[in-house]
Amino acid sequence: MTQLAADGTDGVDLGDAAEVQQIANFAWQHLKAATTFRDRAIAIEGAASAQDIDGVFIDIRSYVSATILSTAASLEGLINELFIAPHCALRPLIPNFEEAFWGERGIERKKSILAKYQLALKLLKQAPLDEKAPYYTNVLTLIGFRNALVHYKPTWDSRQTRSDLIQDLNGRYPLSPFPNLQSDFLTMQSMSAGCANWAVRSFFEFVRVFDSRSNLDPDKMTGIWQLEV
């Protein structure tokens, strides 16, 4: 039997041992962080004026970039938890699970985040996610944005233009009202409340489609949906 605590923790009943082992559900925790950071970005940007640029933009950028990182981390954490959980349907579908998932050439090392979601649906014999649909391209672009921030390259290096990512992101969310149009697109113009809101919304749109097809862990997903505000 599995129970979900209010903080997103899975409790696994060990049966004869009369013991419930708490397993951290960090996908929920990452998403909780993302929604908190988003809300702070929205509040600060909404209360600021153009004259406040020097005082508040650093705070806004901190919250927006943290939203992007935490949302992408939640996407990855969720699918990993669904593969690993002993009570979910995926694990029994994979022969020699420990090696197949954790091994040198296993799923965890060799599959991208979104490839893991597609593999889960394939194992469950469900229709794959539409890789051209907005719900998919939004999270694909979000992950690319996360990677650009985590593996940041100095903007003065003209060889690192990131033009493909900028093209993919452009038009997906309102830009910051503070930096000018000549400033760096990723680290300045995109650091907006609108971007933070897009990141979280993209998570829910994508996961809604996946969950409707997989139905792997309703208890876990209840905790996820409670953060959708």
Steps between C-alpha positions, in 0.01 A plus 500: 500500500621850420398823670572856394568754772409866466862583419507259208678220684421142399449256785565137409344242733754225564231255608624245755755745632209721613697795377441781252814623328486862386636557150566859397282608209733774381314561176228652717756698699664641186157598368408661831819705477420595139151625585638695798770665289246577225264667745781715638604608150141593415456697822825694471465580130138607548592746775811641330537799273759589238681706760549190712714316246823515698330398821270217399613345173769290666234357733261435212774330299590284799141378537440449127821304441424292811153427363647372174753277676251362751229431242738305277630312805143405590439364150805276530436402859142399428575255221791351695274446802237334282757258356658417835198475732440133592121543497481651149429302185822594320758320709357147446496561125880532488695173531810525722387844610808599701734453207253621237430823686817575697764322291774662296282488190175515690194721469617751760832565325399472136146636475416869502221627724236498228624170356427345840141622483465353150654172612257477790204531265652245262542250782138559603390457138353849490511758222822705497509869574468721192844657462359780284224600743541818708489305828809309384696777328452729801668259742767407245586870471479542878757225549725666241468827690586325826808348339614839366475651849669209677781482240518873453732643236623862517293721273807692379609189309349555155532129418243417767195671351245230602292619205302175472390514863416870477289433191320217680430714807402820323125561520425239766465751785499875571850645535622704793395867488834609650800412275531664159463307176878490447558305823560125508179315413544205735648657811336843484193532278366156593530559873132594533202395705345389172788260439471355850126449451559337160750255650260376769201496267700297246573239767134451580385491138758234416450287809120513463527334160751243621301414812175461306668229292712329765294522821804367686460646848177690580609564860826663394325705234243627750782680677623639168157631398458675834780735393324595175375848587 
